[in-house]
Short mmCIF file of C-alpha atoms and ligand atoms in Angstrom, two decimals:
data_model
loop_
_atom_site.label_atom_id
_atom_site.label_comp_id
_atom_site.label_asym_id
_atom_site.label_seq_id
_atom_site.Cartn_x
_atom_site.Cartn_y
_atom_site.Cartn_z
CA MET A 3 21.53 -89.04 67.56
CA ASN A 4 23.08 -86.63 65.18
CA ALA A 5 26.50 -84.88 64.99
CA LEU A 6 24.75 -81.76 66.23
CA VAL A 7 22.72 -83.49 69.12
CA ARG A 8 26.51 -84.81 70.13
CA LEU A 9 28.06 -81.66 69.51
CA LEU A 10 25.68 -79.64 72.41
CA LEU A 11 25.99 -82.64 74.69
CA VAL A 12 29.40 -81.30 74.71
CA VAL A 13 28.85 -78.19 75.00
CA ALA A 14 26.39 -78.31 77.68
CA LEU A 15 28.83 -79.07 79.87
CA ALA A 16 30.61 -76.01 79.71
CA TRP A 17 28.48 -74.28 82.57
CA GLY A 18 28.81 -70.47 83.38
CA CYS A 19 27.54 -67.20 84.19
CA ALA A 20 27.79 -63.86 82.83
CA THR A 21 26.56 -60.41 82.81
CA ASN A 22 24.61 -59.89 79.35
CA PRO A 23 25.51 -56.60 77.60
CA ALA A 24 22.26 -56.04 76.44
CA THR A 25 20.01 -56.52 79.29
CA GLY A 26 22.75 -56.59 82.17
CA ARG A 27 20.94 -59.41 83.77
CA ARG A 28 23.09 -62.35 85.03
CA GLN A 29 22.52 -64.98 83.18
CA LEU A 30 23.25 -68.56 83.22
CA MET A 31 25.56 -69.39 80.45
CA LEU A 32 25.64 -72.98 78.79
CA MET A 33 27.34 -71.83 75.93
CA SER A 34 30.01 -68.95 75.96
CA GLU A 35 30.38 -66.91 72.36
CA ALA A 36 32.35 -69.45 70.39
CA GLU A 37 30.15 -72.46 70.87
CA GLU A 38 27.08 -70.39 70.09
CA ILE A 39 28.97 -69.50 67.00
CA GLN A 40 29.86 -73.17 66.14
CA VAL A 41 26.30 -74.21 67.26
CA GLY A 42 24.45 -71.44 65.03
CA ARG A 43 26.81 -72.49 61.85
CA LYS A 44 25.93 -75.89 62.12
CA SER A 45 22.54 -75.26 62.61
CA ASP A 46 22.78 -72.39 59.31
CA ALA A 47 24.03 -75.38 56.99
CA GLU A 48 21.31 -77.99 57.90
CA ILE A 49 19.13 -75.27 57.38
CA ARG A 50 19.80 -73.88 54.25
CA GLN A 51 19.55 -77.64 53.24
CA GLN A 52 17.07 -78.61 54.65
CA MET A 53 14.17 -75.35 54.29
CA GLY A 54 16.42 -74.06 51.79
CA LEU A 55 16.94 -70.20 50.60
CA TYR A 56 14.37 -68.31 48.32
CA ASP A 57 15.91 -68.01 45.08
CA ASP A 58 16.10 -64.42 44.90
CA PRO A 59 19.48 -62.62 45.17
CA ASP A 60 18.22 -59.24 45.06
CA LEU A 61 15.86 -59.75 47.76
CA GLN A 62 18.38 -61.58 50.03
CA ALA A 63 20.79 -58.77 49.14
CA TYR A 64 17.92 -56.40 50.40
CA VAL A 65 17.11 -58.18 53.60
CA ARG A 66 20.78 -58.96 54.33
CA ALA A 67 21.58 -55.26 54.05
CA VAL A 68 18.48 -53.79 56.78
CA GLY A 69 19.53 -56.90 59.19
CA THR A 70 23.07 -56.03 59.28
CA LYS A 71 22.57 -52.20 59.41
CA LEU A 72 20.44 -53.37 62.93
CA ALA A 73 23.45 -55.92 64.08
CA THR A 74 25.46 -53.09 64.12
CA ALA A 75 23.50 -51.26 66.35
CA SER A 76 23.48 -55.09 68.55
CA HIS A 77 25.45 -54.61 71.97
CA ARG A 78 27.72 -57.89 70.09
CA PRO A 79 28.45 -56.43 66.55
CA ASP A 80 31.45 -58.44 65.88
CA LEU A 81 29.45 -61.86 65.98
CA PRO A 82 29.20 -63.37 62.14
CA TRP A 83 25.43 -62.11 61.62
CA THR A 84 23.79 -63.61 58.70
CA PHE A 85 20.27 -62.83 57.42
CA ALA A 86 18.63 -64.88 54.81
CA VAL A 87 14.90 -65.58 53.25
CA VAL A 88 14.18 -69.26 53.61
CA ASP A 89 11.58 -70.75 51.29
CA GLU A 90 8.80 -71.01 53.32
CA PRO A 91 4.98 -70.53 53.21
CA ALA A 92 4.50 -69.73 56.76
CA VAL A 93 4.83 -66.36 58.23
CA ASN A 94 7.88 -66.43 60.39
CA ALA A 95 10.59 -65.32 61.44
CA PHE A 96 13.59 -67.13 63.98
CA ALA A 97 17.14 -66.74 65.32
CA VAL A 98 19.33 -69.43 66.45
CA PRO A 99 22.53 -69.05 68.45
CA GLY A 100 25.73 -67.29 66.92
CA GLY A 101 24.02 -64.50 64.91
CA PHE A 102 22.19 -66.51 62.41
CA ILE A 103 18.72 -64.93 61.61
CA TYR A 104 16.05 -66.12 59.04
CA ILE A 105 12.65 -64.87 57.82
CA THR A 106 10.22 -66.64 55.77
CA ARG A 107 9.27 -65.90 52.25
CA GLY A 108 5.09 -66.10 54.01
CA ILE A 109 5.89 -63.61 56.35
CA LEU A 110 7.27 -60.59 53.66
CA PRO A 111 4.30 -59.81 52.12
CA PHE A 112 2.59 -59.06 55.17
CA LEU A 113 4.92 -56.39 56.34
CA ARG A 114 3.76 -52.88 55.82
CA ASP A 115 6.83 -51.27 54.80
CA GLU A 116 11.14 -51.43 55.38
CA ALA A 117 10.43 -50.02 58.49
CA GLU A 118 8.30 -53.05 59.60
CA LEU A 119 11.10 -55.54 57.89
CA ALA A 120 13.29 -53.54 59.88
CA GLY A 121 10.86 -54.37 63.31
CA VAL A 122 10.71 -58.15 62.35
CA LEU A 123 14.72 -59.13 62.25
CA GLY A 124 15.32 -56.25 64.63
CA HIS A 125 13.18 -58.87 67.24
CA GLU A 126 15.42 -61.71 66.37
CA VAL A 127 18.56 -59.48 66.48
CA GLY A 128 17.27 -59.23 70.06
CA HIS A 129 17.01 -62.61 70.92
CA VAL A 130 20.85 -63.44 69.55
CA ASP A 131 21.94 -60.21 71.34
CA ALA A 132 20.32 -61.13 75.01
CA ARG A 133 21.10 -64.58 74.37
CA HIS A 134 17.50 -65.85 74.22
CA SER A 135 18.49 -68.59 71.30
CA ALA A 136 21.42 -69.81 73.26
CA GLU A 137 19.53 -70.09 76.35
CA ALA A 138 16.31 -72.19 74.57
CA TYR A 139 19.01 -74.24 73.07
CA SER A 140 20.40 -74.90 75.99
CA ARG A 141 16.87 -75.97 77.78
CA GLN A 142 16.18 -77.74 74.49
CA LEU A 143 18.99 -79.90 75.30
CA GLY A 144 18.53 -80.58 78.59
CA ALA A 145 15.12 -81.74 78.13
CA GLY A 146 16.76 -84.07 75.40
CA VAL A 147 15.27 -83.75 72.39
CA GLY A 148 17.46 -84.11 69.08
CA LEU A 149 17.80 -81.80 66.80
CA ALA A 150 17.53 -83.86 63.51
CA ILE A 151 15.69 -81.86 61.13
CA ALA A 152 13.06 -84.21 59.60
CA GLY A 153 12.94 -85.42 56.40
CA VAL A 154 11.18 -83.78 53.61
CA LEU A 155 9.63 -84.53 50.45
CA ALA A 156 12.68 -83.32 48.53
CA PRO A 157 14.53 -84.13 45.55
CA SER A 158 17.27 -86.91 46.30
CA THR A 159 19.76 -84.79 46.00
CA GLN A 160 18.63 -83.61 49.81
CA PRO A 161 19.26 -86.71 51.93
CA ILE A 162 15.76 -88.08 53.85
CA GLN A 163 16.77 -88.13 57.19
CA GLY A 164 15.10 -90.13 60.11
CA VAL A 165 11.86 -88.47 61.13
CA ALA A 166 12.21 -89.40 64.71
CA GLY A 167 14.40 -86.14 65.27
CA ALA A 168 12.33 -83.35 67.14
CA GLY A 169 12.03 -81.83 63.63
CA LEU A 170 12.64 -78.21 63.06
CA GLY A 171 10.64 -77.51 66.05
CA VAL A 172 13.56 -76.79 68.16
CA LEU A 173 13.99 -73.39 66.25
CA PHE A 174 10.31 -71.76 67.29
CA LEU A 175 10.80 -72.14 70.89
CA ARG A 176 9.24 -70.18 73.04
CA TYR A 177 11.21 -67.76 74.67
CA GLY A 178 9.07 -66.78 76.88
CA ARG A 179 6.92 -63.47 77.94
CA GLU A 180 9.66 -61.43 79.30
CA ALA A 181 12.30 -62.25 76.61
CA GLU A 182 9.39 -61.36 73.69
CA LEU A 183 8.91 -57.83 75.37
CA GLU A 184 12.51 -57.53 76.15
CA SER A 185 13.18 -58.35 72.35
CA ASP A 186 10.61 -55.86 70.83
CA ARG A 187 12.16 -53.32 73.40
CA LEU A 188 16.01 -53.91 71.59
CA GLY A 189 14.69 -54.10 68.34
CA VAL A 190 12.57 -50.49 68.55
CA GLY A 191 16.33 -49.55 69.79
CA TYR A 192 18.04 -50.95 66.31
CA ALA A 193 15.97 -49.59 64.27
CA ALA A 194 15.74 -45.89 65.69
CA SER A 195 19.06 -46.00 65.86
CA GLN A 196 19.65 -47.07 62.32
CA GLY A 197 17.14 -44.05 61.34
CA TRP A 198 14.06 -46.47 60.81
CA ASP A 199 10.34 -45.58 62.64
CA PRO A 200 10.53 -47.36 65.38
CA HIS A 201 6.92 -47.46 64.85
CA GLY A 202 7.48 -50.32 62.94
CA VAL A 203 7.92 -52.74 65.49
CA PRO A 204 4.31 -52.34 66.63
CA GLY A 205 3.32 -52.24 63.44
CA MET A 206 4.33 -55.37 62.92
CA LEU A 207 3.12 -56.71 65.79
CA SER A 208 -0.37 -55.79 65.30
CA THR A 209 0.07 -57.32 61.72
CA LEU A 210 1.18 -60.50 62.63
CA ALA A 211 -1.84 -60.96 65.68
CA ARG A 212 -4.58 -60.02 63.22
CA LEU A 213 -3.25 -63.27 61.11
CA ASP A 214 -4.97 -66.13 62.14
CA ALA A 215 -2.57 -68.85 63.78
CA ALA A 216 -3.31 -71.42 61.30
CA SER A 217 -3.21 -69.75 58.21
CA GLY A 218 -0.63 -70.38 56.12
CA SER A 219 1.27 -72.79 58.82
CA SER A 220 2.43 -75.30 56.51
CA ARG A 221 5.44 -78.29 56.29
CA GLY A 222 5.71 -78.12 60.49
CA VAL A 223 6.85 -74.92 60.10
CA PRO A 224 4.40 -72.62 62.54
CA ASN A 225 3.26 -69.02 62.27
CA TRP A 226 4.82 -66.60 64.58
CA ALA A 227 1.11 -66.52 66.39
CA LEU A 228 1.73 -69.93 67.60
CA THR A 229 5.44 -69.30 68.56
CA HIS A 230 4.52 -65.62 70.33
CA PRO A 231 2.44 -64.65 72.95
CA PRO A 232 -0.29 -62.60 72.05
CA ALA A 233 0.68 -59.01 70.35
CA ALA A 234 -2.22 -56.97 71.31
CA ASP A 235 -0.56 -56.46 74.51
CA ARG A 236 3.22 -56.29 73.61
CA VAL A 237 2.08 -53.52 71.25
CA ALA A 238 1.07 -51.35 74.29
CA ARG A 239 3.94 -52.30 76.39
CA VAL A 240 6.35 -51.69 73.32
CA GLN A 241 5.02 -47.98 72.98
CA GLU A 242 7.47 -46.91 76.07
CA ALA A 243 10.41 -47.70 73.85
CA VAL A 244 8.67 -46.17 70.81
CA ALA A 245 7.96 -42.95 72.64
CA ALA A 246 11.69 -42.57 74.02
CA ALA A 247 13.45 -43.13 70.59
CA PRO A 248 14.97 -40.40 69.18
CA ILE A 249 12.35 -37.81 67.14
CA SER A 250 15.02 -38.12 64.12
CA SER A 251 14.16 -41.48 63.52
CA GLY A 252 11.32 -41.77 60.82
CA LEU A 253 12.08 -44.05 57.96
CA THR A 254 9.84 -46.09 56.41
CA ASN A 255 10.70 -46.86 52.48
CA ALA A 256 7.93 -48.35 51.99
CA SER A 257 7.95 -48.38 48.27
CA THR A 258 11.65 -49.88 48.48
CA LEU A 259 9.58 -53.05 50.37
CA ASP A 260 6.93 -53.14 47.23
CA ARG A 261 9.29 -53.79 44.87
CA HIS A 262 11.09 -56.47 46.47
CA LEU A 263 7.79 -58.37 46.65
CA ASP A 264 6.91 -58.28 42.92
CA GLY A 265 7.06 -61.35 42.01
CA LEU A 266 7.21 -63.42 45.09
CA VAL A 267 5.93 -66.71 45.59
CA PHE A 268 3.34 -67.49 47.75
CA GLY A 269 2.12 -70.09 49.07
CA ASP A 270 3.42 -73.54 48.03
CA SER A 271 6.84 -73.65 45.58
CA ARG A 272 7.64 -75.82 42.55
CA GLU A 273 10.50 -77.65 44.71
CA LYS A 274 8.41 -78.17 48.09
CA GLY A 275 5.27 -79.52 45.71
CA ILE A 276 1.96 -77.64 45.41
CA VAL A 277 -1.23 -78.60 46.55
CA ARG A 278 -4.27 -77.76 43.66
CA GLY A 279 -7.83 -78.51 45.39
CA SER A 280 -7.62 -82.30 46.34
CA GLU A 281 -4.42 -82.95 43.49
CA PHE A 282 -0.87 -82.64 44.88
CA LEU A 283 1.64 -81.94 41.89
CA HIS A 284 5.22 -82.26 42.51
CA PRO A 285 7.14 -80.25 39.21
CA VAL A 286 10.46 -80.42 40.35
CA LEU A 287 10.27 -84.73 41.42
CA ARG A 288 7.56 -85.03 38.57
CA PHE A 289 4.72 -86.70 39.81
CA ALA A 290 0.93 -86.14 40.77
CA VAL A 291 -1.49 -87.76 43.37
CA ARG A 292 -5.45 -86.72 43.47
CA PHE A 293 -6.60 -87.35 46.59
CA PRO A 294 -10.53 -88.29 46.81
CA GLU A 295 -12.75 -84.63 46.02
CA GLY A 296 -13.25 -82.36 48.89
CA TRP A 297 -10.77 -83.57 51.16
CA GLN A 298 -8.19 -81.11 52.25
CA VAL A 299 -4.31 -82.04 51.63
CA SER A 300 -1.98 -80.59 53.45
CA ASN A 301 1.61 -80.31 52.73
CA GLY A 302 3.86 -81.89 55.60
CA GLU A 303 7.10 -81.28 56.61
CA THR A 304 7.67 -85.15 55.85
CA GLN A 305 4.83 -85.95 54.41
CA VAL A 306 1.63 -84.92 52.44
CA SER A 307 -1.88 -85.94 54.07
CA ALA A 308 -5.43 -85.81 52.96
CA ARG A 309 -8.68 -85.79 55.11
CA ARG A 310 -12.15 -85.33 54.33
CA ASP A 311 -13.38 -82.19 55.73
CA GLY A 312 -14.84 -82.68 59.89
CA GLN A 313 -15.68 -85.63 60.82
CA GLY A 314 -13.96 -88.86 60.06
CA ASN A 315 -10.92 -90.91 61.09
CA SER A 316 -9.67 -91.68 57.05
CA VAL A 317 -6.51 -90.17 56.50
CA MET A 318 -4.32 -90.37 53.05
CA LEU A 319 -0.80 -90.24 53.39
CA LEU A 320 2.19 -90.02 50.65
CA GLU A 321 5.65 -90.01 51.71
CA LEU A 322 9.20 -90.66 50.56
CA VAL A 323 10.45 -94.16 51.34
CA GLN A 324 14.09 -95.08 51.37
CA GLY A 325 15.82 -98.35 50.34
CA THR A 326 16.43 -99.24 46.34
CA GLY A 327 15.86 -102.57 46.23
CA PRO A 328 13.03 -104.12 43.99
CA VAL A 329 10.20 -102.12 45.22
CA ARG A 330 8.39 -105.62 46.64
CA GLN A 331 11.36 -105.48 49.16
CA VAL A 332 11.18 -101.83 50.01
CA ALA A 333 7.74 -102.44 50.81
CA SER A 334 7.85 -105.23 52.92
CA ASP A 335 10.79 -103.86 55.04
CA GLN A 336 9.12 -100.64 55.72
CA MET A 337 5.66 -101.99 56.66
CA THR A 338 7.18 -104.47 58.51
CA LYS A 339 10.01 -102.07 60.20
CA ALA A 340 6.83 -99.81 61.37
CA GLY A 341 4.50 -102.54 62.88
CA TRP A 342 2.14 -103.34 59.79
CA ARG A 343 1.02 -107.14 59.01
CA GLU A 344 0.80 -107.55 55.67
CA THR A 345 -2.90 -109.37 55.45
CA ASP A 346 -3.11 -109.32 51.36
CA GLY A 347 -0.70 -107.93 48.76
CA GLU A 348 0.35 -108.08 44.82
CA ALA A 349 3.03 -106.63 42.64
CA ALA A 350 1.28 -104.08 40.40
CA ARG A 351 1.73 -101.59 37.25
CA ILE A 352 0.18 -97.96 38.06
CA ASN A 353 -0.02 -95.87 35.23
CA GLY A 354 3.17 -97.60 33.86
CA LEU A 355 5.39 -97.89 37.06
CA ASP A 356 6.36 -100.68 38.69
CA ALA A 357 4.20 -100.80 41.80
CA TYR A 358 3.74 -103.18 45.16
CA VAL A 359 -0.32 -102.52 46.40
CA GLY A 360 -0.58 -104.34 49.70
CA THR A 361 -3.52 -104.56 52.66
CA TYR A 362 -2.05 -104.32 56.00
CA GLN A 363 -3.40 -104.98 59.88
CA GLY A 364 -2.45 -102.73 62.94
CA THR A 365 -3.49 -101.33 66.35
CA ILE A 366 -3.54 -97.31 67.02
CA GLU A 367 -4.36 -96.73 70.56
CA ASN A 368 -5.79 -100.37 70.82
CA THR A 369 -7.79 -99.66 67.60
CA ALA A 370 -7.68 -102.15 65.20
CA VAL A 371 -6.87 -100.08 61.55
CA THR A 372 -6.31 -101.17 57.77
CA LEU A 373 -3.87 -99.76 55.91
CA HIS A 374 -4.08 -100.10 51.84
CA ALA A 375 -0.86 -98.73 50.50
CA ALA A 376 0.83 -98.63 47.52
CA HIS A 377 4.67 -98.51 46.72
CA VAL A 378 5.45 -97.24 43.48
CA ARG A 379 8.90 -96.82 42.08
CA ALA A 380 9.33 -93.47 39.76
CA GLY A 381 12.43 -92.96 38.50
CA THR A 382 14.99 -93.37 41.63
CA GLN A 383 12.53 -92.23 44.30
CA THR A 384 10.35 -94.98 46.05
CA TYR A 385 6.88 -93.26 47.40
CA VAL A 386 4.23 -94.84 49.68
CA ILE A 387 0.87 -93.85 49.32
CA ALA A 388 -1.87 -95.28 51.86
CA GLY A 389 -5.09 -95.07 53.04
CA VAL A 390 -5.51 -95.77 56.87
CA ALA A 391 -9.12 -96.10 58.64
CA PRO A 392 -10.30 -97.89 61.56
CA SER A 393 -11.12 -101.37 60.29
CA GLN A 394 -14.48 -101.31 60.77
CA GLU A 395 -14.75 -98.48 59.09
CA PHE A 396 -12.03 -99.51 56.30
CA ALA A 397 -15.02 -100.57 53.56
CA ALA A 398 -16.49 -97.09 53.20
CA SER A 399 -13.47 -95.39 52.22
CA ALA A 400 -11.65 -98.45 50.52
CA GLY A 401 -12.97 -97.56 47.11
CA LEU A 402 -11.30 -93.88 47.38
CA PHE A 403 -8.04 -94.94 48.79
CA GLU A 404 -7.93 -97.51 45.69
CA ALA A 405 -8.99 -94.74 43.44
CA SER A 406 -6.45 -92.32 44.63
CA ILE A 407 -3.38 -94.95 44.68
CA ARG A 408 -4.36 -95.54 41.53
CA SER A 409 -3.72 -92.06 40.21
CA PHE A 410 -0.24 -91.60 41.26
CA ARG A 411 1.62 -90.69 38.23
CA THR A 412 4.11 -89.07 36.37
CA LEU A 413 4.45 -85.43 34.92
CA THR A 414 5.65 -84.83 31.48
CA GLN A 415 8.72 -82.08 31.26
CA ALA A 416 5.83 -80.17 29.67
CA GLU A 417 3.13 -80.94 32.61
CA ALA A 418 5.91 -80.01 34.99
CA ASP A 419 6.86 -76.51 33.12
CA ARG A 420 3.14 -75.48 33.38
CA ILE A 421 2.75 -75.75 36.89
CA GLN A 422 3.96 -72.51 38.50
CA PRO A 423 3.42 -71.41 42.11
CA SER A 424 1.15 -68.17 43.08
CA ARG A 425 3.28 -64.95 43.26
CA VAL A 426 2.55 -61.32 45.13
CA ASP A 427 1.25 -58.77 42.40
CA PHE A 428 0.01 -54.80 42.66
CA ARG A 429 -3.12 -54.31 41.34
CA VAL A 430 -4.98 -51.01 41.08
CA ALA A 431 -8.75 -51.17 42.42
CA ARG A 432 -11.36 -50.88 39.82
CA GLY A 433 -15.17 -50.13 41.21
CA GLY A 434 -16.79 -53.21 42.62
CA ASP A 435 -13.72 -54.82 43.62
CA THR A 436 -13.79 -56.91 46.87
CA TRP A 437 -11.72 -58.59 48.99
CA GLU A 438 -13.64 -61.66 48.15
CA SER A 439 -13.94 -61.23 44.74
CA LEU A 440 -9.56 -60.31 44.60
CA ALA A 441 -8.97 -63.62 46.45
CA ARG A 442 -11.19 -65.68 44.56
CA ASP A 443 -10.60 -64.70 41.30
CA LEU A 444 -7.43 -63.48 40.88
CA GLY A 445 -5.67 -65.95 44.16
CA ARG A 446 -8.15 -68.41 43.23
CA GLY A 447 -8.70 -69.56 46.74
CA ILE A 448 -4.70 -69.85 47.55
CA ILE A 449 -5.35 -66.76 49.34
CA SER A 450 -8.43 -66.06 51.81
CA ALA A 451 -10.47 -62.81 51.83
CA SER A 452 -9.31 -61.86 55.09
CA SER A 453 -5.36 -62.54 54.83
CA LEU A 454 -5.84 -60.56 51.56
CA ALA A 455 -7.19 -57.65 53.55
CA ILE A 456 -4.53 -57.47 56.33
CA MET A 457 -1.76 -57.86 53.55
CA ASN A 458 -3.15 -54.59 52.40
CA GLY A 459 -2.96 -53.23 56.10
CA ARG A 460 -6.99 -52.86 55.93
CA ASP A 461 -9.89 -54.24 57.55
CA ALA A 462 -11.73 -57.03 55.87
CA SER A 463 -15.48 -55.51 56.31
CA VAL A 464 -14.15 -52.69 54.09
CA SER A 465 -13.88 -52.61 50.56
CA PRO A 466 -10.72 -51.67 48.54
CA ARG A 467 -10.97 -47.81 47.51
CA THR A 468 -11.54 -47.59 43.76
CA GLY A 469 -7.79 -46.45 42.35
CA GLU A 470 -5.80 -47.26 45.25
CA ARG A 471 -2.73 -49.95 44.35
CA LEU A 472 -3.07 -53.21 46.40
CA ARG A 473 -0.96 -56.11 46.87
CA VAL A 474 -2.89 -59.04 45.67
CA VAL A 475 -2.02 -62.89 45.43
CA VAL A 476 -2.25 -64.21 41.58
CA GLY A 477 -2.78 -67.69 41.14
CA GLY A 478 -0.41 -69.99 39.44
ZN1 ZN B 23 10.38 -63.92 69.48
#
C-alpha cells in the first residue's frame, strides 16, 4: 500500500457533516478542509512527478492567472488554489481536493478562446468548491481502490512503481450527473463575475462533446467525454445560468489564447516517446522498436502495445523491467513471477545490446498462450519486448514477433535530436485546402480531418474559406 492510501485510510476515519457554502447542501464530509488540503498536496506531488508539467513557463503562468481569478470568485477563496498544464495529449481537465486543478495540454487547442478556457477551469474549480472531489476521493477509498500511480515508460530519474494500483484512474472519477451540472453552473458564475463571457461554458461543452471519446485518449488518461455525461443536454441545462449572468461580462480574448497555443506540442511528446507509423521512438531514453507493418501502436501508461488492425489475438508489448542484475537473471525473475514457464531460451545480442531471448508458455482465461520475448539491456535500463498469442495461433505470428524483437535498437544522439513532436501552428487557408488535405499534408496523419475541423470550431463537411486564419497541426 502506498503512503497516500495509508493517509487516506486515516483521513477516512474522521467523519463529519457540513453545509457546503457553494451549494447550500448538507454533505457527509469525510475530510476536513485541512485534510482535503493535505491529500491534495500529496496528490499534487505525485501528479507532477508522474504526468509531468508541460514545459512552457509562459503558458503555465497564463493558465495560472486565469484560474486564480476564477478561484477568487469561488466560495473557498482561501484554499491553496493551484493551476497547472500537465504534459498529456488526452483532452481533459481534472481536480483533486484542496484546490489543485490540472488541464492537459491536449485540451488547449480545442478551446476557442479564453472564455472557454475559463469555462473549463471554472468547471473544475466548481468540483472543488462544491467538494465533489473530496466526496469522490472518499467514495473511491471506500471501494478499496489503491491510489498508486502506475509506472510509466519514463527516464530512470522517475522511479518505476508497481502497476497493481488503480493508476491515474482515480483522478478521472465520474462525479455523477448532478455534480457535473452543478459545476457547469458554478463555472458560469465564476467566469461571468470576473468579466469573461459566460457562453464559454456551453461553448467548451459543445466542442468537447463533438470530439470522439476515443480520439486523443492515451497513456491511460481518458478523454473528457469518457468521464463526463453527454454534454448536449448539459449545454441546454446551463443556459439558464448563462442568461442570469451579468450583461457586462463579455471578455473572450481569443487572440491571447491563440498566442499561447502557437507551437504547443500536439500528440506524443519526446519525453514519453513518439509513435510514427508502426515504429515507437523514444528520443529521451534513446531507443526505437519497429512493430509489424500496419499494426496499430498505442503508447500506454505502463506499456507500449501493438495489435493487428481488426481481428486477431496476437499482441506485442514493450515495457520497462525492474532489476539491475545480469539480463538473464532479470528475465527469469520477471517471467517466473508473472507465472510464465520457459520452454526455450538463450543469451543473445540484439543490435549490439545484451539480451536474453526466450519462449514461454502460460494460461490466460483458460486458453494456452505462447509468449516470445527479448529482455534487452540498454544503458542502465532493461526493456522487455514480447509477442503473445494463443498457442494454436502462435506459429502464424512467430516470424513477425521475431522481426520486431530483433528491431530493438538504440538511437544516436543525432538521431534522437531529429525526432521532434507535432505542434500547433497557424496558417492562412489557400484555395483548394480541405480539412483532409491539411490533416494529411501538414499533420501527417497525427490529427484527423474531423478533429482539425473541430479545433477550428467548424464542421468537417464545409471546407475552410480561402484567406481565413486556421489552427493547424504541423507534423514533427
Ligand atoms: Zn466535471
